[in-house]
């Protein structure tokens, strides 16, 4: 009799302190030589400037001596420009007077970029803590890795959920590495295998089972014996294969196509999808019993837009990979980084790496040793990116339609058409 797999539920730990007491300011990026800490915990009023007696002192020559004031109270925050020479901006828009801001908003003072976070203690060791291990990122990634460490040694099968490009395969590799299983990690892209070949690819085939089967092949499930099989994009699994896969996972046995006997399996199953499997079950395209079998425990990989603070360390990681062994890499500027921080990133980390790579090429072509905002590709890949690019260009142009159209490389008439369809007004972006 086959033992039922372990199932696991992990509750998020309750905070032991009041959230408001942990509110703080996080310095994300600075072009200048940084002379102070990256973390500024606590509530109250904090002025920002390049004068050493400022509560938030940053060695940034583009800052005024007393540049701006941040006020933090409980779970609210406000920013006020103090008559600085270069101005203060929130999400790319100039600050006039006292402006309420939210957690995750990007504040630009001079060539320094900051944000307000509701749990500054979670960032202790920043930015070094965000660049350790395969999953680059801050507290959200640290919590994910902690969950992996708990789940990996158990028998429970694992479902990894997350949008495309978030790094689900990296999480699967971490689960396997921490599992202690001696066999290999075998990946199966369920969206890439042609449906007629799925059964033979998964379960194997005996020689002579059909025309072209000239050799015995063990199949991917048997290749993962004593290891882990990773079913990537499991939501695209053909319906005809689902009951056969379910039986193999329930009984931990597999019969190759054309074989007359079954072989035992010792595998750990990790699956991943960017689709809502529960919704697919309700629609009748995914078996409910298979869903429950795969869902021993779930690991959610957060979208990049929900962890803006990770954009900068990921950018540096991308630059290191792109320029490895090629000498000095182009240096990112504050406007370039600000634009990265304000993107929606519907393609997540994969899209960020692509954009940074394209920007490096543009900088090289330009003969520049700096990454500028104009080096960010302006060819949006879908409607969400298009609107994000338009909003960013309007912010840069201060609501000037002609300047925005020139920045985007499109005609003013086309820009007006986009604005009308999106329900946007240029005047809303004017300072």
PDB file of C-alpha atoms in Angstrom, residues 68-357:
ATOM      1  CA  UNK A  68      13.385  67.595   1.438  1.00  0.00           C
ATOM      2  CA  UNK A  69      11.473  66.518   4.503  1.00  0.00           C
ATOM      3  CA  UNK A  70       9.868  63.149   5.104  1.00  0.00           C
ATOM      4  CA  UNK A  71       7.255  62.766   7.822  1.00  0.00           C
ATOM      5  CA  UNK A  72       6.272  59.310   9.037  1.00  0.00           C
ATOM      6  CA  UNK A  73       3.383  58.768  11.420  1.00  0.00           C
ATOM      7  CA  UNK A  74       2.002  55.315  12.155  1.00  0.00           C
ATOM      8  CA  UNK A  75       1.224  53.909   8.695  1.00  0.00           C
ATOM      9  CA  UNK A  76       1.149  57.246   6.869  1.00  0.00           C
ATOM     10  CA  UNK A  77       3.909  59.244   5.212  1.00  0.00           C
ATOM     11  CA  UNK A  78       4.297  62.664   3.636  1.00  0.00           C
ATOM     12  CA  UNK A  79       7.069  64.376   1.668  1.00  0.00           C
ATOM     13  CA  UNK A  80       7.788  68.104   1.281  1.00  0.00           C
ATOM     14  CA  UNK A  81      10.425  69.809  -0.848  1.00  0.00           C
ATOM     15  CA  UNK A  82      12.464  72.372   1.113  1.00  0.00           C
ATOM     16  CA  UNK A  83      13.157  74.675  -1.805  1.00  0.00           C
ATOM     17  CA  UNK A  84      15.844  72.425  -3.225  1.00  0.00           C
ATOM     18  CA  UNK A  85      17.781  73.356  -6.340  1.00  0.00           C
ATOM     19  CA  UNK A  86      16.982  70.165  -8.284  1.00  0.00           C
ATOM     20  CA  UNK A  87      13.522  69.450  -6.888  1.00  0.00           C
ATOM     21  CA  UNK A  88      11.860  66.453  -5.252  1.00  0.00           C
ATOM     22  CA  UNK A  89       9.828  63.909  -7.217  1.00  0.00           C
ATOM     23  CA  UNK A  90       7.436  61.094  -6.319  1.00  0.00           C
ATOM     24  CA  UNK A  91       6.967  58.389  -8.956  1.00  0.00           C
ATOM     25  CA  UNK A  92       8.498  60.771 -11.477  1.00  0.00           C
ATOM     26  CA  UNK A  93       6.175  63.688 -10.687  1.00  0.00           C
ATOM     27  CA  UNK A  94       7.413  66.938  -9.157  1.00  0.00           C
ATOM     28  CA  UNK A  95       6.349  67.590  -5.565  1.00  0.00           C
ATOM     29  CA  UNK A  96       4.672  70.905  -4.884  1.00  0.00           C
ATOM     30  CA  UNK A  97       3.819  71.549  -1.257  1.00  0.00           C
ATOM     31  CA  UNK A  98       3.247  68.681   1.156  1.00  0.00           C
ATOM     32  CA  UNK A  99       2.298  65.404  -0.537  1.00  0.00           C
ATOM     33  CA  UNK A 100       1.040  62.188   1.046  1.00  0.00           C
ATOM     34  CA  UNK A 101       2.853  59.130  -0.269  1.00  0.00           C
ATOM     35  CA  UNK A 102       2.356  55.396   0.072  1.00  0.00           C
ATOM     36  CA  UNK A 103       4.593  52.443   0.817  1.00  0.00           C
ATOM     37  CA  UNK A 104       6.553  51.505  -2.288  1.00  0.00           C
ATOM     38  CA  UNK A 105       6.313  54.958  -3.898  1.00  0.00           C
ATOM     39  CA  UNK A 106       9.635  56.096  -5.353  1.00  0.00           C
ATOM     40  CA  UNK A 107      11.008  59.392  -4.005  1.00  0.00           C
ATOM     41  CA  UNK A 108      13.781  61.040  -6.034  1.00  0.00           C
ATOM     42  CA  UNK A 109      15.947  63.706  -4.443  1.00  0.00           C
ATOM     43  CA  UNK A 110      18.862  64.745  -6.613  1.00  0.00           C
ATOM     44  CA  UNK A 111      20.401  61.518  -7.869  1.00  0.00           C
ATOM     45  CA  UNK A 112      19.174  59.460  -4.930  1.00  0.00           C
ATOM     46  CA  UNK A 113      16.118  57.197  -4.914  1.00  0.00           C
ATOM     47  CA  UNK A 114      14.301  56.271  -1.707  1.00  0.00           C
ATOM     48  CA  UNK A 115      11.105  54.525  -0.664  1.00  0.00           C
ATOM     49  CA  UNK A 116       9.008  54.087   2.477  1.00  0.00           C
ATOM     50  CA  UNK A 117       8.656  50.558   3.879  1.00  0.00           C
ATOM     51  CA  UNK A 118       6.357  49.339   6.649  1.00  0.00           C
ATOM     52  CA  UNK A 119       8.872  46.922   8.227  1.00  0.00           C
ATOM     53  CA  UNK A 120      12.381  48.320   8.166  1.00  0.00           C
ATOM     54  CA  UNK A 121      13.695  45.497  10.404  1.00  0.00           C
ATOM     55  CA  UNK A 122      13.164  43.039   7.549  1.00  0.00           C
ATOM     56  CA  UNK A 123      15.824  44.894   5.522  1.00  0.00           C
ATOM     57  CA  UNK A 124      18.680  44.559   8.034  1.00  0.00           C
ATOM     58  CA  UNK A 125      21.880  44.055   6.063  1.00  0.00           C
ATOM     59  CA  UNK A 126      20.503  45.804   2.952  1.00  0.00           C
ATOM     60  CA  UNK A 127      21.627  45.797   0.177  1.00  0.00           C
ATOM     61  CA  UNK A 128      24.007  42.861   0.734  1.00  0.00           C
ATOM     62  CA  UNK A 129      21.191  40.675   2.051  1.00  0.00           C
ATOM     63  CA  UNK A 130      19.392  41.018  -1.293  1.00  0.00           C
ATOM     64  CA  UNK A 131      22.242  39.522  -3.321  1.00  0.00           C
ATOM     65  CA  UNK A 132      22.851  36.193  -1.590  1.00  0.00           C
ATOM     66  CA  UNK A 133      21.879  32.921  -3.258  1.00  0.00           C
ATOM     67  CA  UNK A 134      20.079  32.085  -6.485  1.00  0.00           C
ATOM     68  CA  UNK A 135      16.965  34.145  -5.735  1.00  0.00           C
ATOM     69  CA  UNK A 136      18.062  37.771  -5.691  1.00  0.00           C
ATOM     70  CA  UNK A 137      15.785  39.987  -3.622  1.00  0.00           C
ATOM     71  CA  UNK A 138      14.826  41.377  -0.241  1.00  0.00           C
ATOM     72  CA  UNK A 139      12.400  40.275   2.491  1.00  0.00           C
ATOM     73  CA  UNK A 140       9.847  38.709   0.127  1.00  0.00           C
ATOM     74  CA  UNK A 141      12.508  36.429  -1.344  1.00  0.00           C
ATOM     75  CA  UNK A 142      13.922  35.707   2.120  1.00  0.00           C
ATOM     76  CA  UNK A 143      10.474  34.524   3.256  1.00  0.00           C
ATOM     77  CA  UNK A 144      10.173  32.378   0.131  1.00  0.00           C
ATOM     78  CA  UNK A 145      13.575  30.750   0.730  1.00  0.00           C
ATOM     79  CA  UNK A 146      12.615  30.090   4.372  1.00  0.00           C
ATOM     80  CA  UNK A 147       9.457  28.344   3.198  1.00  0.00           C
ATOM     81  CA  UNK A 148      11.483  26.257   0.738  1.00  0.00           C
ATOM     82  CA  UNK A 149      13.830  25.188   3.561  1.00  0.00           C
ATOM     83  CA  UNK A 150      10.829  23.951   5.576  1.00  0.00           C
ATOM     84  CA  UNK A 151       9.071  22.221   2.696  1.00  0.00           C
ATOM     85  CA  UNK A 152      12.048  20.621   0.898  1.00  0.00           C
ATOM     86  CA  UNK A 153      12.896  17.783   3.357  1.00  0.00           C
ATOM     87  CA  UNK A 154       9.257  16.618   3.563  1.00  0.00           C
ATOM     88  CA  UNK A 155       7.539  14.058   1.324  1.00  0.00           C
ATOM     89  CA  UNK A 156       4.912  16.572   0.223  1.00  0.00           C
ATOM     90  CA  UNK A 157       4.667  17.292  -3.486  1.00  0.00           C
ATOM     91  CA  UNK A 158       4.965  21.007  -4.228  1.00  0.00           C
ATOM     92  CA  UNK A 159       3.014  23.347  -6.487  1.00  0.00           C
ATOM     93  CA  UNK A 160       4.850  26.569  -7.363  1.00  0.00           C
ATOM     94  CA  UNK A 161       2.507  29.366  -8.429  1.00  0.00           C
ATOM     95  CA  UNK A 162       3.484  32.676  -9.936  1.00  0.00           C
ATOM     96  CA  UNK A 163       3.352  34.827 -13.016  1.00  0.00           C
ATOM     97  CA  UNK A 164       5.528  34.111 -16.007  1.00  0.00           C
ATOM     98  CA  UNK A 165       9.128  35.239 -15.571  1.00  0.00           C
ATOM     99  CA  UNK A 166       9.165  35.249 -11.747  1.00  0.00           C
ATOM    100  CA  UNK A 167      11.723  32.448 -11.403  1.00  0.00           C
ATOM    101  CA  UNK A 168       9.607  29.375 -10.671  1.00  0.00           C
ATOM    102  CA  UNK A 169      12.240  27.027 -12.134  1.00  0.00           C
ATOM    103  CA  UNK A 170      14.863  28.464  -9.759  1.00  0.00           C
ATOM    104  CA  UNK A 171      12.521  27.723  -6.854  1.00  0.00           C
ATOM    105  CA  UNK A 172      12.087  24.148  -8.101  1.00  0.00           C
ATOM    106  CA  UNK A 173      15.869  23.752  -8.208  1.00  0.00           C
ATOM    107  CA  UNK A 174      16.136  25.040  -4.629  1.00  0.00           C
ATOM    108  CA  UNK A 175      13.475  22.575  -3.462  1.00  0.00           C
ATOM    109  CA  UNK A 176      15.369  19.711  -5.085  1.00  0.00           C
ATOM    110  CA  UNK A 177      18.776  20.799  -3.763  1.00  0.00           C
ATOM    111  CA  UNK A 178      17.438  21.113  -0.205  1.00  0.00           C
ATOM    112  CA  UNK A 179      15.441  17.867  -0.353  1.00  0.00           C
ATOM    113  CA  UNK A 180      18.394  15.551   0.240  1.00  0.00           C
ATOM    114  CA  UNK A 181      17.246  13.287  -2.588  1.00  0.00           C
ATOM    115  CA  UNK A 182      20.144  11.632  -4.387  1.00  0.00           C
ATOM    116  CA  UNK A 183      18.605  11.347  -7.840  1.00  0.00           C
ATOM    117  CA  UNK A 184      18.488  13.994 -10.570  1.00  0.00           C
ATOM    118  CA  UNK A 185      16.109  16.884 -11.174  1.00  0.00           C
ATOM    119  CA  UNK A 186      14.303  16.167 -14.453  1.00  0.00           C
ATOM    120  CA  UNK A 187      12.325  19.026 -16.002  1.00  0.00           C
ATOM    121  CA  UNK A 188       9.275  18.514 -18.214  1.00  0.00           C
ATOM    122  CA  UNK A 189       7.852  21.537 -20.048  1.00  0.00           C
ATOM    123  CA  UNK A 190       4.199  20.523 -20.310  1.00  0.00           C
ATOM    124  CA  UNK A 191       3.509  23.343 -22.774  1.00  0.00           C
ATOM    125  CA  UNK A 192       6.242  22.292 -25.198  1.00  0.00           C
ATOM    126  CA  UNK A 193       5.728  18.525 -25.606  1.00  0.00           C
ATOM    127  CA  UNK A 194       3.380  17.686 -28.553  1.00  0.00           C
ATOM    128  CA  UNK A 195       0.259  15.931 -27.246  1.00  0.00           C
ATOM    129  CA  UNK A 196       0.727  12.738 -29.355  1.00  0.00           C
ATOM    130  CA  UNK A 197       4.198  12.265 -27.831  1.00  0.00           C
ATOM    131  CA  UNK A 198       3.303  13.105 -24.246  1.00  0.00           C
ATOM    132  CA  UNK A 199       2.635   9.551 -23.061  1.00  0.00           C
ATOM    133  CA  UNK A 200       5.852   8.132 -24.499  1.00  0.00           C
ATOM    134  CA  UNK A 201       7.885  11.138 -23.262  1.00  0.00           C
ATOM    135  CA  UNK A 202       6.558  10.845 -19.706  1.00  0.00           C
ATOM    136  CA  UNK A 203       6.161   7.086 -19.290  1.00  0.00           C
ATOM    137  CA  UNK A 204       8.720   5.730 -21.759  1.00  0.00           C
ATOM    138  CA  UNK A 205       8.372   3.356 -24.685  1.00  0.00           C
ATOM    139  CA  UNK A 206       9.378  -0.215 -25.506  1.00  0.00           C
ATOM    140  CA  UNK A 207      11.142  -0.975 -28.777  1.00  0.00           C
ATOM    141  CA  UNK A 208       8.652  -1.870 -31.477  1.00  0.00           C
ATOM    142  CA  UNK A 209       5.659  -0.340 -29.684  1.00  0.00           C
ATOM    143  CA  UNK A 210       5.004   1.782 -32.772  1.00  0.00           C
ATOM    144  CA  UNK A 211       6.682   2.780 -36.003  1.00  0.00           C
ATOM    145  CA  UNK A 212       9.879   4.616 -35.211  1.00  0.00           C
ATOM    146  CA  UNK A 213      10.280   3.105 -31.705  1.00  0.00           C
ATOM    147  CA  UNK A 214      13.636   1.485 -32.463  1.00  0.00           C
ATOM    148  CA  UNK A 215      14.985   1.503 -28.890  1.00  0.00           C
ATOM    149  CA  UNK A 216      13.719   1.206 -25.340  1.00  0.00           C
ATOM    150  CA  UNK A 217      13.387   4.617 -23.692  1.00  0.00           C
ATOM    151  CA  UNK A 218      12.711   4.918 -19.966  1.00  0.00           C
ATOM    152  CA  UNK A 219      10.665   8.126 -20.053  1.00  0.00           C
ATOM    153  CA  UNK A 220      11.143  11.261 -18.004  1.00  0.00           C
ATOM    154  CA  UNK A 221       9.394   9.973 -14.873  1.00  0.00           C
ATOM    155  CA  UNK A 222      11.738   6.985 -14.618  1.00  0.00           C
ATOM    156  CA  UNK A 223      14.750   9.212 -15.371  1.00  0.00           C
ATOM    157  CA  UNK A 224      13.851  11.117 -12.196  1.00  0.00           C
ATOM    158  CA  UNK A 225      13.938   7.921 -10.063  1.00  0.00           C
ATOM    159  CA  UNK A 226      15.098   8.761  -6.516  1.00  0.00           C
ATOM    160  CA  UNK A 227      15.138  12.404  -7.507  1.00  0.00           C
ATOM    161  CA  UNK A 228      12.636  15.093  -8.482  1.00  0.00           C
ATOM    162  CA  UNK A 229      10.478  15.554 -11.541  1.00  0.00           C
ATOM    163  CA  UNK A 230       9.627  19.158 -12.320  1.00  0.00           C
ATOM    164  CA  UNK A 231       6.375  19.571 -14.269  1.00  0.00           C
ATOM    165  CA  UNK A 232       6.687  23.100 -15.609  1.00  0.00           C
ATOM    166  CA  UNK A 233       3.524  24.833 -16.903  1.00  0.00           C
ATOM    167  CA  UNK A 234       1.457  21.919 -15.591  1.00  0.00           C
ATOM    168  CA  UNK A 235      -1.718  23.891 -16.355  1.00  0.00           C
ATOM    169  CA  UNK A 236      -1.085  23.104 -20.043  1.00  0.00           C
ATOM    170  CA  UNK A 237      -1.080  19.347 -19.481  1.00  0.00           C
ATOM    171  CA  UNK A 238      -3.308  17.674 -22.131  1.00  0.00           C
ATOM    172  CA  UNK A 239      -6.562  16.361 -20.658  1.00  0.00           C
ATOM    173  CA  UNK A 240      -6.037  12.903 -22.203  1.00  0.00           C
ATOM    174  CA  UNK A 241      -2.762  12.464 -20.278  1.00  0.00           C
ATOM    175  CA  UNK A 242      -4.057  13.700 -16.918  1.00  0.00           C
ATOM    176  CA  UNK A 243      -5.723  10.456 -15.683  1.00  0.00           C
ATOM    177  CA  UNK A 244      -2.635   8.401 -16.603  1.00  0.00           C
ATOM    178  CA  UNK A 245      -0.347  10.837 -14.828  1.00  0.00           C
ATOM    179  CA  UNK A 246      -2.643  10.824 -11.796  1.00  0.00           C
ATOM    180  CA  UNK A 247      -2.424   7.028 -11.537  1.00  0.00           C
ATOM    181  CA  UNK A 248       1.354   7.115 -11.853  1.00  0.00           C
ATOM    182  CA  UNK A 249       1.608   9.679  -9.057  1.00  0.00           C
ATOM    183  CA  UNK A 250      -0.960   7.954  -6.834  1.00  0.00           C
ATOM    184  CA  UNK A 251       0.571   4.479  -7.147  1.00  0.00           C
ATOM    185  CA  UNK A 252       4.156   5.576  -7.835  1.00  0.00           C
ATOM    186  CA  UNK A 253       4.313   3.122 -10.735  1.00  0.00           C
ATOM    187  CA  UNK A 254       4.658   3.637 -14.471  1.00  0.00           C
ATOM    188  CA  UNK A 255       4.071   1.472 -17.530  1.00  0.00           C
ATOM    189  CA  UNK A 256       5.969   2.330 -20.692  1.00  0.00           C
ATOM    190  CA  UNK A 257       4.089   2.384 -23.990  1.00  0.00           C
ATOM    191  CA  UNK A 258       4.161  -1.167 -25.341  1.00  0.00           C
ATOM    192  CA  UNK A 259       5.314  -2.705 -22.029  1.00  0.00           C
ATOM    193  CA  UNK A 260       3.479  -5.573 -20.309  1.00  0.00           C
ATOM    194  CA  UNK A 261       4.531  -4.760 -16.755  1.00  0.00           C
ATOM    195  CA  UNK A 262       4.881  -1.743 -14.511  1.00  0.00           C
ATOM    196  CA  UNK A 263       8.009  -0.259 -12.955  1.00  0.00           C
ATOM    197  CA  UNK A 264       8.116   1.310  -9.512  1.00  0.00           C
ATOM    198  CA  UNK A 265       8.856   5.019  -9.114  1.00  0.00           C
ATOM    199  CA  UNK A 266      10.601   6.824  -6.280  1.00  0.00           C
ATOM    200  CA  UNK A 267      10.084  10.466  -7.229  1.00  0.00           C
ATOM    201  CA  UNK A 268       9.283  13.809  -5.661  1.00  0.00           C
ATOM    202  CA  UNK A 269       6.932  15.888  -7.826  1.00  0.00           C
ATOM    203  CA  UNK A 270       7.346  19.642  -8.086  1.00  0.00           C
ATOM    204  CA  UNK A 271       5.004  21.394 -10.505  1.00  0.00           C
ATOM    205  CA  UNK A 272       4.683  25.012 -11.565  1.00  0.00           C
ATOM    206  CA  UNK A 273       2.148  27.137 -13.377  1.00  0.00           C
ATOM    207  CA  UNK A 274       1.318  30.756 -14.132  1.00  0.00           C
ATOM    208  CA  UNK A 275      -2.343  29.782 -14.565  1.00  0.00           C
ATOM    209  CA  UNK A 276      -5.103  29.520 -11.957  1.00  0.00           C
ATOM    210  CA  UNK A 277      -5.487  25.752 -11.614  1.00  0.00           C
ATOM    211  CA  UNK A 278      -8.594  26.086  -9.456  1.00  0.00           C
ATOM    212  CA  UNK A 279     -10.231  28.081 -12.234  1.00  0.00           C
ATOM    213  CA  UNK A 280      -9.203  25.421 -14.763  1.00  0.00           C
ATOM    214  CA  UNK A 281     -10.782  22.783 -12.514  1.00  0.00           C
ATOM    215  CA  UNK A 282     -14.021  24.778 -12.413  1.00  0.00           C
ATOM    216  CA  UNK A 283     -13.913  25.057 -16.214  1.00  0.00           C
ATOM    217  CA  UNK A 284     -13.481  21.305 -16.549  1.00  0.00           C
ATOM    218  CA  UNK A 285     -10.100  21.438 -18.312  1.00  0.00           C
ATOM    219  CA  UNK A 286      -8.047  20.201 -15.352  1.00  0.00           C
ATOM    220  CA  UNK A 287      -8.907  17.192 -13.194  1.00  0.00           C
ATOM    221  CA  UNK A 288      -9.773  18.070  -9.603  1.00  0.00           C
ATOM    222  CA  UNK A 289      -8.199  14.886  -8.209  1.00  0.00           C
ATOM    223  CA  UNK A 290      -4.938  15.647 -10.036  1.00  0.00           C
ATOM    224  CA  UNK A 291      -5.047  19.217  -8.736  1.00  0.00           C
ATOM    225  CA  UNK A 292      -5.273  17.966  -5.137  1.00  0.00           C
ATOM    226  CA  UNK A 293      -2.519  15.421  -5.782  1.00  0.00           C
ATOM    227  CA  UNK A 294      -0.095  18.063  -7.030  1.00  0.00           C
ATOM    228  CA  UNK A 295      -1.099  20.577  -4.363  1.00  0.00           C
ATOM    229  CA  UNK A 296       0.676  18.941  -1.422  1.00  0.00           C
ATOM    230  CA  UNK A 297       1.778  22.426  -0.469  1.00  0.00           C
ATOM    231  CA  UNK A 298       1.986  25.642  -2.452  1.00  0.00           C
ATOM    232  CA  UNK A 299       4.830  28.128  -2.799  1.00  0.00           C
ATOM    233  CA  UNK A 300       3.809  31.514  -4.219  1.00  0.00           C
ATOM    234  CA  UNK A 301       6.476  33.489  -6.078  1.00  0.00           C
ATOM    235  CA  UNK A 302       5.565  37.207  -5.817  1.00  0.00           C
ATOM    236  CA  UNK A 303       5.366  39.415  -8.898  1.00  0.00           C
ATOM    237  CA  UNK A 304       8.187  41.923  -9.340  1.00  0.00           C
ATOM    238  CA  UNK A 305       5.787  44.907  -9.293  1.00  0.00           C
ATOM    239  CA  UNK A 306       4.862  43.937  -5.712  1.00  0.00           C
ATOM    240  CA  UNK A 307       8.485  44.126  -4.566  1.00  0.00           C
ATOM    241  CA  UNK A 308       9.885  47.234  -6.218  1.00  0.00           C
ATOM    242  CA  UNK A 309      12.857  47.286  -3.858  1.00  0.00           C
ATOM    243  CA  UNK A 310      14.190  44.168  -5.601  1.00  0.00           C
ATOM    244  CA  UNK A 311      14.522  45.922  -8.971  1.00  0.00           C
ATOM    245  CA  UNK A 312      17.876  47.542  -8.129  1.00  0.00           C
ATOM    246  CA  UNK A 313      19.713  44.394  -6.885  1.00  0.00           C
ATOM    247  CA  UNK A 314      18.220  42.451  -9.810  1.00  0.00           C
ATOM    248  CA  UNK A 315      19.459  45.155 -12.186  1.00  0.00           C
ATOM    249  CA  UNK A 316      22.989  44.854 -10.758  1.00  0.00           C
ATOM    250  CA  UNK A 317      22.744  41.053 -11.020  1.00  0.00           C
ATOM    251  CA  UNK A 318      21.696  41.347 -14.669  1.00  0.00           C
ATOM    252  CA  UNK A 319      24.566  43.741 -15.446  1.00  0.00           C
ATOM    253  CA  UNK A 320      27.065  41.378 -13.825  1.00  0.00           C
ATOM    254  CA  UNK A 321      25.777  38.470 -15.918  1.00  0.00           C
ATOM    255  CA  UNK A 322      25.703  40.482 -19.144  1.00  0.00           C
ATOM    256  CA  UNK A 323      29.131  42.044 -18.750  1.00  0.00           C
ATOM    257  CA  UNK A 324      30.947  39.163 -17.065  1.00  0.00           C
ATOM    258  CA  UNK A 325      34.524  39.056 -18.312  1.00  0.00           C
ATOM    259  CA  UNK A 326      34.033  42.017 -20.670  1.00  0.00           C
ATOM    260  CA  UNK A 327      35.652  44.769 -18.655  1.00  0.00           C
ATOM    261  CA  UNK A 328      33.919  47.778 -17.148  1.00  0.00           C
ATOM    262  CA  UNK A 329      30.141  47.735 -17.444  1.00  0.00           C
ATOM    263  CA  UNK A 330      28.045  50.842 -18.162  1.00  0.00           C
ATOM    264  CA  UNK A 331      27.037  52.576 -14.954  1.00  0.00           C
ATOM    265  CA  UNK A 332      23.304  53.087 -14.287  1.00  0.00           C
ATOM    266  CA  UNK A 333      22.152  56.666 -13.688  1.00  0.00           C
ATOM    267  CA  UNK A 334      19.354  57.765 -11.350  1.00  0.00           C
ATOM    268  CA  UNK A 335      16.885  58.559 -14.204  1.00  0.00           C
ATOM    269  CA  UNK A 336      17.563  55.122 -15.713  1.00  0.00           C
ATOM    270  CA  UNK A 337      16.991  53.325 -12.405  1.00  0.00           C
ATOM    271  CA  UNK A 338      13.917  55.441 -11.651  1.00  0.00           C
ATOM    272  CA  UNK A 339      12.343  54.353 -14.929  1.00  0.00           C
ATOM    273  CA  UNK A 340      13.065  50.705 -14.100  1.00  0.00           C
ATOM    274  CA  UNK A 341      11.465  51.142 -10.680  1.00  0.00           C
ATOM    275  CA  UNK A 342       8.318  52.666 -12.190  1.00  0.00           C
ATOM    276  CA  UNK A 343       7.751  49.939 -14.784  1.00  0.00           C
ATOM    277  CA  UNK A 344       4.885  47.481 -14.235  1.00  0.00           C
ATOM    278  CA  UNK A 345       7.018  44.460 -15.282  1.00  0.00           C
ATOM    279  CA  UNK A 346       4.248  42.192 -16.511  1.00  0.00           C
ATOM    280  CA  UNK A 347       7.042  39.846 -17.669  1.00  0.00           C
ATOM    281  CA  UNK A 348       8.687  40.105 -14.231  1.00  0.00           C
ATOM    282  CA  UNK A 349      12.375  39.275 -13.727  1.00  0.00           C
ATOM    283  CA  UNK A 350      12.754  37.776 -17.193  1.00  0.00           C
ATOM    284  CA  UNK A 351      11.506  41.016 -18.766  1.00  0.00           C
ATOM    285  CA  UNK A 352      13.738  43.137 -16.512  1.00  0.00           C
ATOM    286  CA  UNK A 353      16.800  41.150 -17.595  1.00  0.00           C
ATOM    287  CA  UNK A 354      15.789  41.564 -21.228  1.00  0.00           C
ATOM    288  CA  UNK A 355      15.313  45.330 -20.886  1.00  0.00           C
ATOM    289  CA  UNK A 356      18.632  45.788 -19.049  1.00  0.00           C
ATOM    290  CA  UNK A 357      20.376  43.743 -21.750  1.00  0.00           C
TER     291      UNK A 357
END
